């Protein structure tokens, strides 16, 4: 199973989850206060693990790039922390905002003069450090994709503890507030202006759907602000769409590269054939964010994050996702399908990725990159099978015409898994968080075999067959 | 193992969990809107089961009393729904409230004239119906204990959805608001005035500690208002103490019966001997509510609700309750001790009840009644062992001097288990919620053998020995 | 669900499993030496538990009859140990044996004169003791069924250790030897002559199919002689048929009661519809023993022992019983159907009993008695459901015309489960083997409710519905 | 963790388990008839899988050697099938046998003239084919160890089905018969004479203790002849000792290489400190075979096969190996220690290997080679951890002075696991038995990293730490 010569293998990282770990790398944000909040910890909403004990990529990036290169990687998708670049409010740097008659933002103009003003309040040292990190990778002759927003917001624009205590109308409310859209566009323009020379492709944001679903609906996820409201979720979704569009235009002002969005695509399966049409409606609704960007012509490529599926059955007259399948399987156990579930309880379901890529190809006809795929599996019991079976799914979809340009694993190293903390280990590389030392898991050796040859060699092809890991 | 002749066997019920089920029994309250709230249901915070599909005790009380009598029961602890008696605000019925210099309530005076005013806004039909229910039991020559508050609050005094949307300072905030104390005392006086002739013993409230812990700290419990704040929990606790004291005095105005409180007593165990002292501190803190009432001389008897334990071990330098033990065991599985856990994941641990009763006897020297004890066990796999082993624990504690007057099982029938809905079945009697029909579980037959003889007969004594239900 | 007035409720016992337990009750036989054999114990073929530590029915029969009566029982099926009555060989007491041209036995004649000779070598004290046991029950005005052979053979006719060491042609080979047929007929005539006054119905033998299948094919069962040979199994089967026929005729010589056989009927289910015909062939083959007796007119009634089923699927081109179902389920776990399995790993499958009774009724048109039904369930977790669901199956079959006369549970008390020893507990009544004390399990109370009323009362009917014990 | 430059990495294979798979490779032997026997299959004593569907090493050896070389292997321990070389009896080729006064064999003389006679009845083509196989490996400049006996015996010297039917005194009884000793020495001399040029080290036999323990005591293992007798086990053990000694001398006649024995060493652990001395007695008894050879000066090196341990606790007053630990753990589950168990139910316990090597070094002061170590793990979930942790155990023991010369994994490829058939997969390399194709498991990549560098590189060292695979 050969991939094209220019097919890229690599990994993805985000600022909050990777950078911290050694002194001098800490940065305050909504997520920072959220995971440190005593009440959140005491109530078990968050793990109590702290990001400042993380893998320390801010300091150890060279070492990780060395490993990545050794494993045959030629592309990284990285991040940049808004709160690190702008620790203080940018409200006072005025910009022109055009709105439609309903008051919705049509465009935010960020000319070079504005960028110069922003420089005065930006943390330019942090910007320089990011330049060093990205350069270290670029100088190896590799590809770099920069994603601008991966969840933490500056505290001056989102204070989740205050939202909880006072309600969103009396505290910085993040994506519930239109202002966040405007400030984000400033940030996007600022970064594009300064770093475009190191960037091969741009993404505005990572998994906006997770932000509004986990933040306002699925409270068990432990995401800020943990404020239950379907209306708020809709509002946040609307503003995130606005933010993407504004950022897309702003980046284009300073860059000729393609600009995309990275989205969390679950695959949706009906338990029985009869639910097929209804599930297709659910799927359309779930991917609507992307459809809107696409329809507005503000999408050059799609970043596909895929982990598992949801399976729907009827309950009290309407379809619901069923426990025991997909993302709702037993942690460290087996899904009802007999497939193993990750430490996180996510069923191994590569068919979902193949189906998804074909579906997206039909729906949007855009270039795609797998920007996240992987599993929480501390013991590496199933990751080799997960990796190869999902790569084969990509291969199969490409054979049927899907325009996939690369596969970026989540992730190279163990890192800080949000509210779960360090217990969910997604790395090809095990990190001893005490010493910050890196160790290769067996799956890293498997990855290397494949990435260096740009094919799944025949002698490893059996790993795509799940019969041995499926419980009878 | 013989119990004294006057030792009482019976069961407990509460309004919200039992009354509804047939048309005409519905009543709005904070819990009512909470379990119907679409966002709560969609997010999985509550089960989606609805109390109006419950066991219908409001209509079928005679039948349940028949069964109770047949099973040898001679005592019931029942409830009365505040929101049913006062569907509209009682604020406008003025009372004298005496406060200390710090503004804390010292006393609330509810003279007969005030009660007459309250009658004008009370639902007197509901009051009459409760009279019928209690009378049906009393006329059998049995004992009746009335508990005034078992969690639901009138919506006009607590609107948990509004609290969530707006914060507790802009919505009826229940126990966070001192006003709730005053209104509760009015309610208490009103009920005492009208129903004291049917009541043998009074309880002001059931498990106030669950109200403030689940409502403001342990959000996973799905209790209203689900507003995370340790400060709020403290505030609610303070107001509940005030409410008890006020109600105690108000009842005494119209009654010569003893007045107690029903409390949720977990037993606290150290994992290792070395934690013993620290766990004793935790225990003291956990029972502090009762200690305060006792110290103020406002407690004539203690209602002991006991289900399981918590086991403490060290994590990051301080003691925490350990998953896998006590209340934190695997649902329908086994605790790490090898003991079975209930459908709810509560370890079967009768030793805890024996220890507890001795402890409380030492600490408070008050008469006690087991006002709740039982397990969620739909298949009745372990309830016979649970029942007999806990009765033996009571017997043992009494032999060592504990002044226990009765054992009220939770519960006679399956009922509505709050955020869990109908999936947690605590009944000696299985209820088919479709047809409302009652069926005896095997444990009901075991209960009958014991209650009718007021002893654990030798031929059933082996059920107290857990060796057969403990996994090796 | 009412049963006819004359429908009998009761239990079954066998000599080897119940009699021993107190000094003076031991008796040597093939099973005795087998379970004491050091090599058998060391290799794990047998449990190491010893029958002399059993429930001591030989001494405590009155007490057990008291309990049985209290539980509403009106019928017992009991046994008599051949080796106890004839501890020494009976070969020398000559009888006329008529054979056909192929040398097969046609008849064995045991006139009164022969019986008188047998008396000289019989243990007449043991006979008297049996008379006392049976009389104690009969004097209560109850029904008694006597079964002559329940597995142990006198050592002088079967020495399984010698068979293993030397082969069956150089050691007393039990049912592989035609002589055993002749001696058994003498024993049958002898018992009929002496005890017919106490017996309401006769059975020649219990589960002959288990004797030849476990003894010669399914070696994991730990049955003597553990000699793998399909040919030997056929031979034993043939001789057991001969033995039944001879005994049938011999009993009729001294009795006017009906004579039947007790058989182990597994229900056979196809995993898929397509296997239906082939499974019907398997079923016919499995019940062939009974069919032969029936075709020869030597069967007045059928004793139906039913515990669980076998489910067949294809493997390597032919049907085999599938692990995970029926008798091949996980011990103490759940069958693949989601039904609970007993401590022995036997799936709870009442449908099988209903199907079976209808099938047998069609096939043989004879009166039937359920002579064994029950489950190994030390904790009594599922026995109440097992009991009621199987009784309902009997009820259903009767409604459709099956001629079932009674239901005898296996068993009243815990006893010695052959190679498994004491770990498999089948009693409605728990026995403390140290003290020999009896205790009622909850299922005994359920049994009492039903047997005393001769119906499954409405208030217990839900126990027949397995939904609560079936794992989703 | 560096190993010495001359430390050998490799794998072991045996004739019966590896050779067959393609037409023309079949050979009759006791094991052949045993696993084909219809009664054995029907009773479940053997799996029903057949060795003629195996990995086909007889034909595909070059391919396997290629893989072995690629994985960094420099040593193979192989086998030769007695029944293949001598399909017909060698009784008639007379030899001088010297016996002591008690009739025990002291020596068997096999001069060149005798070997020439043996050539006439030997299958010289088979001998030539073995020469090709061994040469293919030797020509790569690698080390080859030849083991002469790995369990199958020619049918003319052991017919297990006949032993079962007739008893061992009336059928070819294998190691129960002294004749087998003499014929084995002829075979040993014959092979040494012909193949010594290709052999670097000799082993007379593999795991004789398994032969007599599984064959005559632990019948559940499904080993021939499955004849329960402690006396027979002793007899077989005695004859195997004689056979080793005779073969040792015979090989020395034609070879100057060192001659050893390969033994199955379980590590023995007391559950509690108090059992320590008693367990040391058990250990001594278990290794006695080796001690006897050593004491007689007939042992130049020891082949150490290590898989897991046994843990001893008291039962009925004496020590027994406890279920739930070591070799008696749950298949595919976890040992009671929390360590994973293999598909075969063998606990991962590397400490046992370290302890063992130190113990053997003290006891015998001989060079050692790990001649088998590995796990049945079809999904390769734990093999990487198993491999590295056991290699680290070897490293640790060597650091403390143990004279270990090499590590031979069991095994390179999946193969035929005796009575278990193909379900137990021990390969670093997965074999598709349908197509005979080979695929690398991730553990093969791990092995390669280590073997090619002759060290456990720092970046894989974490795999020796079992914390991630141990269940809390």
mmCIF file of C-alpha atoms in Angstrom, chain B residues 127-332:
data_model
loop_
_atom_site.group_PDB
_atom_site.id
_atom_site.type_symbol
_atom_site.label_atom_id
_atom_site.label_comp_id
_atom_site.label_asym_id
_atom_site.label_seq_id
_atom_site.Cartn_x
_atom_site.Cartn_y
_atom_site.Cartn_z
ATOM 1 C CA UNK B 127 -53.526 19.072 53.298
ATOM 2 C CA UNK B 128 -56.693 17.016 53.633
ATOM 3 C CA UNK B 129 -55.360 14.361 51.315
ATOM 4 C CA UNK B 130 -52.215 14.000 53.398
ATOM 5 C CA UNK B 131 -54.472 13.633 56.428
ATOM 6 C CA UNK B 132 -56.218 10.748 54.686
ATOM 7 C CA UNK B 133 -52.935 9.062 53.850
ATOM 8 C CA UNK B 134 -51.508 9.349 57.342
ATOM 9 C CA UNK B 135 -54.824 8.368 58.931
ATOM 10 C CA UNK B 136 -55.043 5.213 56.882
ATOM 11 C CA UNK B 137 -51.827 4.143 58.522
ATOM 12 C CA UNK B 138 -52.576 5.448 61.986
ATOM 13 C CA UNK B 139 -55.933 3.685 62.048
ATOM 14 C CA UNK B 140 -54.082 0.409 61.801
ATOM 15 C CA UNK B 141 -52.643 1.221 65.226
ATOM 16 C CA UNK B 142 -49.216 1.973 63.876
ATOM 17 C CA UNK B 143 -46.537 4.597 64.417
ATOM 18 C CA UNK B 144 -46.067 7.520 62.055
ATOM 19 C CA UNK B 145 -43.079 9.843 61.789
ATOM 20 C CA UNK B 146 -43.468 12.964 59.703
ATOM 21 C CA UNK B 147 -40.508 14.599 58.003
ATOM 22 C CA UNK B 148 -41.129 18.131 56.723
ATOM 23 C CA UNK B 149 -38.489 18.746 54.130
ATOM 24 C CA UNK B 150 -37.222 16.157 51.715
ATOM 25 C CA UNK B 151 -35.524 18.336 49.069
ATOM 26 C CA UNK B 152 -38.008 19.855 46.620
ATOM 27 C CA UNK B 153 -38.575 23.555 47.261
ATOM 28 C CA UNK B 154 -41.430 25.634 45.886
ATOM 29 C CA UNK B 155 -40.381 27.240 42.634
ATOM 30 C CA UNK B 156 -41.138 30.669 44.041
ATOM 31 C CA UNK B 157 -38.313 30.191 46.512
ATOM 32 C CA UNK B 158 -35.837 28.276 44.346
ATOM 33 C CA UNK B 159 -35.592 28.376 40.579
ATOM 34 C CA UNK B 160 -32.468 26.386 39.712
ATOM 35 C CA UNK B 161 -32.634 27.027 35.978
ATOM 36 C CA UNK B 162 -32.776 30.759 36.568
ATOM 37 C CA UNK B 163 -29.909 30.469 39.042
ATOM 38 C CA UNK B 164 -27.873 28.787 36.338
ATOM 39 C CA UNK B 165 -28.691 31.376 33.710
ATOM 40 C CA UNK B 166 -28.434 34.471 35.880
ATOM 41 C CA UNK B 167 -26.479 33.584 38.975
ATOM 42 C CA UNK B 168 -27.909 33.148 42.469
ATOM 43 C CA UNK B 169 -28.151 36.869 43.158
ATOM 44 C CA UNK B 170 -30.713 37.419 40.407
ATOM 45 C CA UNK B 171 -32.993 34.430 40.885
ATOM 46 C CA UNK B 172 -34.867 32.687 43.696
ATOM 47 C CA UNK B 173 -31.864 31.027 45.296
ATOM 48 C CA UNK B 174 -33.336 28.560 47.779
ATOM 49 C CA UNK B 175 -31.061 27.788 50.679
ATOM 50 C CA UNK B 176 -28.605 30.470 49.640
ATOM 51 C CA UNK B 177 -31.214 32.978 50.688
ATOM 52 C CA UNK B 178 -32.077 33.724 54.312
ATOM 53 C CA UNK B 179 -35.692 34.250 53.276
ATOM 54 C CA UNK B 180 -36.011 30.553 52.720
ATOM 55 C CA UNK B 181 -35.400 30.009 56.420
ATOM 56 C CA UNK B 182 -38.280 32.232 57.408
ATOM 57 C CA UNK B 183 -40.740 30.754 54.937
ATOM 58 C CA UNK B 184 -39.769 27.227 55.970
ATOM 59 C CA UNK B 185 -40.533 27.985 59.589
ATOM 60 C CA UNK B 186 -43.990 29.211 58.574
ATOM 61 C CA UNK B 187 -44.521 25.950 56.703
ATOM 62 C CA UNK B 188 -43.338 23.895 59.661
ATOM 63 C CA UNK B 189 -45.618 25.663 62.092
ATOM 64 C CA UNK B 190 -48.526 25.333 59.695
ATOM 65 C CA UNK B 191 -48.120 21.596 59.326
ATOM 66 C CA UNK B 192 -47.551 21.025 63.037
ATOM 67 C CA UNK B 193 -50.678 22.975 63.844
ATOM 68 C CA UNK B 194 -52.791 20.936 61.452
ATOM 69 C CA UNK B 195 -51.425 17.429 61.581
ATOM 70 C CA UNK B 196 -49.838 16.890 64.976
ATOM 71 C CA UNK B 197 -52.655 14.576 66.018
ATOM 72 C CA UNK B 198 -51.505 12.017 63.457
ATOM 73 C CA UNK B 199 -47.804 12.291 64.152
ATOM 74 C CA UNK B 200 -45.801 10.337 66.706
ATOM 75 C CA UNK B 201 -42.440 11.915 66.039
ATOM 76 C CA UNK B 202 -41.305 14.881 63.970
ATOM 77 C CA UNK B 203 -38.322 15.383 61.747
ATOM 78 C CA UNK B 204 -37.583 18.797 60.294
ATOM 79 C CA UNK B 205 -35.603 17.677 57.300
ATOM 80 C CA UNK B 206 -34.003 14.787 55.545
ATOM 81 C CA UNK B 207 -30.264 14.732 54.741
ATOM 82 C CA UNK B 208 -29.553 18.465 54.646
ATOM 83 C CA UNK B 209 -25.909 17.552 54.004
ATOM 84 C CA UNK B 210 -26.835 15.939 50.717
ATOM 85 C CA UNK B 211 -28.669 19.102 49.704
ATOM 86 C CA UNK B 212 -25.669 21.359 50.079
ATOM 87 C CA UNK B 213 -22.989 18.892 49.020
ATOM 88 C CA UNK B 214 -24.678 17.600 45.896
ATOM 89 C CA UNK B 215 -26.211 20.921 45.002
ATOM 90 C CA UNK B 216 -23.044 23.011 45.123
ATOM 91 C CA UNK B 217 -20.017 20.711 45.136
ATOM 92 C CA UNK B 218 -20.541 17.259 43.713
ATOM 93 C CA UNK B 219 -22.062 18.335 40.410
ATOM 94 C CA UNK B 220 -21.991 14.850 38.914
ATOM 95 C CA UNK B 221 -24.862 13.933 41.193
ATOM 96 C CA UNK B 222 -27.151 15.989 38.947
ATOM 97 C CA UNK B 223 -28.727 17.878 41.853
ATOM 98 C CA UNK B 224 -30.104 21.399 41.507
ATOM 99 C CA UNK B 225 -28.856 24.001 41.094
ATOM 100 C CA UNK B 226 -25.597 22.350 39.999
ATOM 101 C CA UNK B 227 -23.785 25.551 40.797
ATOM 102 C CA UNK B 228 -20.174 24.867 41.789
ATOM 103 C CA UNK B 229 -19.215 26.918 44.817
ATOM 104 C CA UNK B 230 -17.799 25.867 48.153
ATOM 105 C CA UNK B 231 -18.873 29.194 49.557
ATOM 106 C CA UNK B 232 -22.441 28.597 48.453
ATOM 107 C CA UNK B 233 -22.369 25.170 50.069
ATOM 108 C CA UNK B 234 -21.333 26.757 53.350
ATOM 109 C CA UNK B 235 -24.064 29.359 53.039
ATOM 110 C CA UNK B 236 -26.720 26.725 52.362
ATOM 111 C CA UNK B 237 -25.508 24.673 55.273
ATOM 112 C CA UNK B 238 -25.754 27.674 57.557
ATOM 113 C CA UNK B 239 -29.297 28.448 56.421
ATOM 114 C CA UNK B 240 -30.380 24.839 56.782
ATOM 115 C CA UNK B 241 -29.146 24.867 60.360
ATOM 116 C CA UNK B 242 -31.125 28.040 60.963
ATOM 117 C CA UNK B 243 -34.142 26.457 59.322
ATOM 118 C CA UNK B 244 -33.978 23.409 61.549
ATOM 119 C CA UNK B 245 -33.730 25.497 64.679
ATOM 120 C CA UNK B 246 -36.599 27.740 63.657
ATOM 121 C CA UNK B 247 -38.756 24.777 62.701
ATOM 122 C CA UNK B 248 -37.876 22.928 65.899
ATOM 123 C CA UNK B 249 -39.142 25.812 67.976
ATOM 124 C CA UNK B 250 -42.199 26.316 65.788
ATOM 125 C CA UNK B 251 -43.236 22.671 66.019
ATOM 126 C CA UNK B 252 -42.796 22.674 69.772
ATOM 127 C CA UNK B 253 -45.294 25.525 69.858
ATOM 128 C CA UNK B 254 -47.995 23.159 68.626
ATOM 129 C CA UNK B 255 -46.722 19.735 69.609
ATOM 130 C CA UNK B 256 -45.382 17.815 72.558
ATOM 131 C CA UNK B 257 -43.746 15.179 70.427
ATOM 132 C CA UNK B 258 -40.031 14.827 70.029
ATOM 133 C CA UNK B 259 -38.390 16.631 67.115
ATOM 134 C CA UNK B 260 -35.320 15.362 65.349
ATOM 135 C CA UNK B 261 -33.353 15.576 62.163
ATOM 136 C CA UNK B 262 -32.612 12.883 59.599
ATOM 137 C CA UNK B 263 -29.048 12.884 58.402
ATOM 138 C CA UNK B 264 -27.031 11.062 55.733
ATOM 139 C CA UNK B 265 -24.269 9.369 57.661
ATOM 140 C CA UNK B 266 -21.511 7.844 55.590
ATOM 141 C CA UNK B 267 -19.029 5.833 57.592
ATOM 142 C CA UNK B 268 -15.424 6.990 57.087
ATOM 143 C CA UNK B 269 -12.634 4.434 57.030
ATOM 144 C CA UNK B 270 -8.892 4.935 56.689
ATOM 145 C CA UNK B 271 -7.214 2.687 54.136
ATOM 146 C CA UNK B 272 -4.271 2.364 56.496
ATOM 147 C CA UNK B 273 -3.976 2.664 60.254
ATOM 148 C CA UNK B 274 -1.751 5.715 59.912
ATOM 149 C CA UNK B 275 -4.626 7.803 58.536
ATOM 150 C CA UNK B 276 -6.865 7.081 61.515
ATOM 151 C CA UNK B 277 -6.591 10.408 63.261
ATOM 152 C CA UNK B 278 -6.985 12.418 60.117
ATOM 153 C CA UNK B 279 -10.069 10.426 59.167
ATOM 154 C CA UNK B 280 -11.538 11.104 62.597
ATOM 155 C CA UNK B 281 -11.188 14.813 61.804
ATOM 156 C CA UNK B 282 -12.986 14.268 58.500
ATOM 157 C CA UNK B 283 -15.743 12.391 60.308
ATOM 158 C CA UNK B 284 -16.207 15.147 62.847
ATOM 159 C CA UNK B 285 -16.401 17.725 60.106
ATOM 160 C CA UNK B 286 -18.895 15.603 58.183
ATOM 161 C CA UNK B 287 -21.239 15.206 61.170
ATOM 162 C CA UNK B 288 -20.786 18.824 62.302
ATOM 163 C CA UNK B 289 -24.308 19.811 61.244
ATOM 164 C CA UNK B 290 -25.726 17.384 63.784
ATOM 165 C CA UNK B 291 -23.216 18.407 66.415
ATOM 166 C CA UNK B 292 -24.291 22.030 66.122
ATOM 167 C CA UNK B 293 -28.000 21.205 66.501
ATOM 168 C CA UNK B 294 -27.143 18.997 69.452
ATOM 169 C CA UNK B 295 -25.011 21.639 71.109
ATOM 170 C CA UNK B 296 -27.825 24.131 70.788
ATOM 171 C CA UNK B 297 -30.276 21.752 72.441
ATOM 172 C CA UNK B 298 -32.499 21.553 69.395
ATOM 173 C CA UNK B 299 -32.420 17.840 68.824
ATOM 174 C CA UNK B 300 -34.563 15.183 70.540
ATOM 175 C CA UNK B 301 -33.690 12.249 68.356
ATOM 176 C CA UNK B 302 -31.520 11.386 65.369
ATOM 177 C CA UNK B 303 -32.696 9.808 62.167
ATOM 178 C CA UNK B 304 -29.837 7.715 60.828
ATOM 179 C CA UNK B 305 -29.678 7.178 57.086
ATOM 180 C CA UNK B 306 -26.881 4.747 56.313
ATOM 181 C CA UNK B 307 -25.982 3.133 52.995
ATOM 182 C CA UNK B 308 -22.218 2.660 52.719
ATOM 183 C CA UNK B 309 -18.828 4.073 53.567
ATOM 184 C CA UNK B 310 -15.954 6.123 52.180
ATOM 185 C CA UNK B 311 -12.374 4.872 52.380
ATOM 186 C CA UNK B 312 -9.563 7.416 52.524
ATOM 187 C CA UNK B 313 -6.052 7.257 51.158
ATOM 188 C CA UNK B 314 -3.351 9.796 50.445
ATOM 189 C CA UNK B 315 -3.146 11.622 47.114
ATOM 190 C CA UNK B 316 -0.777 14.501 46.491
ATOM 191 C CA UNK B 317 -0.224 14.844 50.216
ATOM 192 C CA UNK B 318 -3.781 14.885 51.558
ATOM 193 C CA UNK B 319 -6.497 12.327 52.177
ATOM 194 C CA UNK B 320 -9.144 11.726 49.531
ATOM 195 C CA UNK B 321 -11.924 9.147 49.231
ATOM 196 C CA UNK B 322 -10.665 6.315 47.071
ATOM 197 C CA UNK B 323 -12.455 5.057 43.960
ATOM 198 C CA UNK B 324 -13.262 1.378 44.177
ATOM 199 C CA UNK B 325 -14.534 1.506 47.749
ATOM 200 C CA UNK B 326 -17.773 2.429 49.472
ATOM 201 C CA UNK B 327 -19.902 4.862 47.530
ATOM 202 C CA UNK B 328 -17.302 4.968 44.773
ATOM 203 C CA UNK B 329 -17.397 1.346 43.693
ATOM 204 C CA UNK B 330 -18.230 -0.062 40.299
ATOM 205 C CA UNK B 331 -21.944 -0.050 39.535
ATOM 206 C CA UNK B 332 -23.294 -3.572 39.632
#
